[in-house]
XYZ file of C-alpha atoms in Angstrom:
222
model
C -24.860 -4.896 30.403
C -22.207 -2.944 28.163
C -19.776 -5.646 28.909
C -22.009 -8.173 27.841
C -22.789 -6.283 24.169
C -18.876 -6.193 23.654
C -18.586 -10.020 24.504
C -21.192 -11.035 22.911
C -19.847 -9.031 19.107
C -16.313 -10.307 20.053
C -14.406 -7.821 21.303
C -13.440 -9.155 24.212
C -13.756 -12.473 26.199
C -15.336 -11.665 29.734
C -15.120 -12.934 33.241
C -17.602 -12.905 35.600
C -16.578 -13.581 39.689
C -19.536 -13.284 42.351
C -21.879 -15.277 44.460
C -24.499 -17.283 43.520
C -26.773 -15.068 45.113
C -25.535 -11.964 42.974
C -25.735 -14.268 39.843
C -29.452 -15.534 40.625
C -31.190 -12.631 39.201
C -29.258 -12.535 35.791
C -29.842 -16.121 34.985
C -31.612 -15.830 31.850
C -29.450 -12.774 30.446
C -26.365 -15.620 31.192
C -28.248 -18.297 29.738
C -29.131 -16.930 26.397
C -25.337 -15.518 26.272
C -23.342 -16.402 22.891
C -20.253 -14.600 23.456
C -16.953 -15.006 25.024
C -18.148 -15.587 28.551
C -17.348 -17.790 31.775
C -18.841 -17.666 35.062
C -16.788 -17.996 38.288
C -18.361 -18.951 41.705
C -15.969 -16.887 44.814
C -14.327 -17.587 46.508
C -11.405 -17.860 44.203
C -8.045 -18.113 44.889
C -5.410 -16.463 43.424
C -3.362 -19.196 41.830
C -7.106 -20.253 40.623
C -7.272 -16.897 38.952
C -4.257 -17.131 37.311
C -4.965 -20.134 35.687
C -8.081 -18.790 34.369
C -6.781 -15.720 33.209
C -4.103 -17.369 31.411
C -6.825 -19.912 29.493
C -8.556 -16.868 28.746
C -5.740 -14.843 26.911
C -5.163 -18.401 25.384
C -8.699 -18.400 24.139
C -8.509 -14.186 23.162
C -5.483 -15.338 21.029
C -7.310 -18.579 19.474
C -10.515 -16.262 18.469
C -8.599 -13.606 16.937
C -6.121 -15.903 15.049
C -9.694 -17.760 13.599
C -11.095 -14.187 12.743
C -8.300 -13.088 10.702
C -7.897 -16.039 9.171
C -11.794 -15.821 7.683
C -11.059 -12.463 6.788
C -8.365 -13.540 4.381
C -10.205 -16.389 2.916
C -13.138 -13.835 2.273
C -10.140 -11.494 0.832
C -9.026 -14.504 -1.337
C -12.157 -15.243 -2.452
C -12.945 -12.021 -3.694
C -9.576 -11.750 -5.026
C -10.238 -15.214 -7.419
C -13.943 -13.553 -8.386
C -11.816 -10.525 -9.755
C -8.940 -12.356 -12.021
C -11.883 -14.493 -13.011
C -14.060 -11.846 -14.082
C -10.829 -10.496 -15.844
C -9.994 -14.110 -17.197
C -13.839 -13.835 -19.076
C -13.036 -10.527 -20.280
C -10.126 -11.190 -21.879
C -11.807 -14.179 -23.804
C -14.375 -12.352 -24.619
C -13.720 -8.759 -25.458
C -12.216 -7.939 -28.380
C -12.667 -3.811 -28.241
C -8.971 -3.105 -26.769
C -11.035 0.160 -25.479
C -13.261 -1.483 -23.884
C -10.692 -4.134 -22.038
C -8.286 -2.118 -20.731
C -9.845 0.293 -18.382
C -11.972 -3.375 -17.176
C -8.634 -4.873 -16.392
C -7.262 -1.858 -14.688
C -10.260 -1.934 -12.645
C -10.291 -5.313 -11.192
C -7.033 -4.654 -10.693
C -6.801 -2.003 -8.358
C -9.760 -3.561 -6.642
C -7.703 -6.484 -5.874
C -4.601 -4.275 -4.515
C -7.011 -1.888 -3.183
C -4.863 1.203 -4.986
C -6.631 4.583 -5.194
C -5.347 4.980 -9.039
C -4.079 3.507 -11.738
C -2.447 3.869 -14.996
C -1.930 1.734 -18.621
C 0.862 2.032 -20.855
C 1.062 0.093 -23.727
C 4.297 -0.896 -25.644
C 4.174 0.806 -29.361
C 7.319 -0.255 -31.967
C 7.979 3.239 -34.211
C 9.443 2.990 -37.851
C 11.711 0.128 -39.677
C 14.254 0.333 -36.605
C 11.307 -1.115 -34.140
C 11.845 1.232 -31.598
C 10.160 0.697 -28.681
C 7.607 3.036 -27.291
C 5.317 3.543 -24.075
C 1.749 5.087 -24.945
C -0.198 6.090 -21.719
C -3.444 4.731 -22.489
C -6.043 4.277 -19.868
C -5.659 6.421 -16.940
C -7.999 6.246 -13.417
C -8.446 8.368 -9.798
C -10.896 8.010 -6.995
C -9.420 10.811 -5.461
C -9.203 13.886 -8.280
C -10.818 13.977 -11.778
C -7.897 14.349 -14.071
C -7.387 15.965 -17.423
C -6.870 12.700 -19.318
C -4.763 12.975 -22.871
C -2.742 10.274 -24.441
C 0.751 10.772 -24.827
C 3.756 8.870 -25.580
C 7.456 8.324 -23.835
C 10.865 6.450 -24.942
C 11.052 2.826 -23.305
C 14.302 4.073 -21.142
C 15.776 3.500 -17.255
C 14.897 7.201 -17.064
C 11.298 6.320 -16.036
C 9.629 3.810 -13.941
C 7.674 2.054 -16.191
C 10.507 1.855 -18.668
C 12.181 0.232 -15.995
C 9.754 -2.310 -15.907
C 9.640 -2.788 -19.558
C 12.831 -3.099 -19.634
C 14.065 -5.588 -16.277
C 10.838 -7.573 -17.042
C 9.584 -7.274 -13.802
C 7.434 -6.202 -10.853
C 8.780 -2.779 -9.133
C 7.345 -2.400 -6.052
C 7.876 0.891 -4.380
C 6.672 1.767 -0.824
C 7.264 5.190 -0.723
C 8.528 7.592 -3.913
C 8.916 10.729 -1.724
C 11.727 8.417 0.171
C 12.924 6.975 -2.541
C 17.054 7.139 -2.059
C 19.544 8.525 -4.802
C 19.298 6.607 -8.435
C 21.370 3.385 -7.917
C 21.293 3.300 -3.781
C 19.637 1.847 -1.062
C 16.044 1.040 -2.004
C 16.454 3.218 -5.399
C 18.437 0.117 -7.527
C 16.659 0.869 -10.867
C 18.779 4.463 -11.144
C 15.310 6.892 -11.292
C 13.917 9.515 -9.755
C 10.290 10.150 -8.759
C 9.460 14.360 -10.867
C 7.019 15.671 -8.461
C 6.167 18.520 -9.929
C 3.279 16.876 -11.960
C 2.002 16.032 -8.228
C 2.296 19.493 -7.394
C 0.190 20.603 -10.548
C -2.551 18.070 -10.100
C -2.683 18.138 -6.320
C -1.996 14.503 -5.906
C 0.672 12.687 -3.867
C 1.443 9.127 -5.124
C 3.126 7.430 -2.469
C 3.320 3.400 -2.405
C 3.548 2.803 -6.074
C 3.571 -1.224 -7.897
C 3.971 -1.244 -11.319
C 3.734 -4.618 -13.331
C 4.578 -5.715 -16.720
C 2.482 -7.475 -18.863
C 3.450 -10.213 -21.085
C 1.729 -12.528 -23.412
C 1.804 -16.136 -24.079
C 5.075 -15.521 -26.621
C 7.294 -13.850 -23.753
C 6.573 -10.091 -25.422
C 6.082 -6.988 -22.674
C 2.279 -5.391 -24.320
C 2.276 -2.930 -21.615
C 2.705 -1.851 -17.986
C -0.078 -1.298 -15.450
C-alpha cells in the first residue's frame, strides 16, 4: 500500500511481479490505480525483465520531463502576469514614490530575490554631473533603517558601473569576486563588507539592471 500511494502521486514507477493468485485479492485496488504502475505475471525470464525495466526507466524520464515542462510553463505565465502588472502600473500611476516600490516588488517576485534596491540617476549643476540617489529598498530577511543618500556615478560602485556600461551585471557570489579587473570581475570593483557586518545581512548573488527609457537614457538602476 505505501508503494502504491507513492506511485499514485507520481514519485515512482512501480512494477509488480506475481502470480494470478497473488494478485487476485488486490484486483479492485489495482484497477482503481491511476499512477505509474504495471503488473507482470510470473514466471518472467531475465531478458523480458530487462526490457521491462528499460521501458519503465524511459517512461520515468518522459514523465519527469513533462512535469518539469509544466512547471516551466507555470513559471513563465506567472512572470508574464507580473510584467503585465508592471506595464499597467507604468501607464496608470504618475506618483513616482508609489511606482518605484511597486516595480521593485514585481521584479523581486519574478527573480525570487530576497532583497532589492532602486537608484535614480540625477544631474547636479550646470555641468550635468550625474549622481545616483538611493531611493527605494526592500528586504524580506532583515528590517533596515532606510535613508536616502547619493553617490557619484563611477566605476567604483556596481550601480555606477551599470549606469556607465548600460548593461546588466550578474554576479554569482559577491564574496568570491576575483581582484578588480581579473577573472570573474572585469568591471574592476570590490564589495565593501562593512555594511553587511553592520546590519547582519550578507548579500551573495546580485543582479543589477539599468532602467533605460525610450530615448536610450539611463534613468536608474534596480
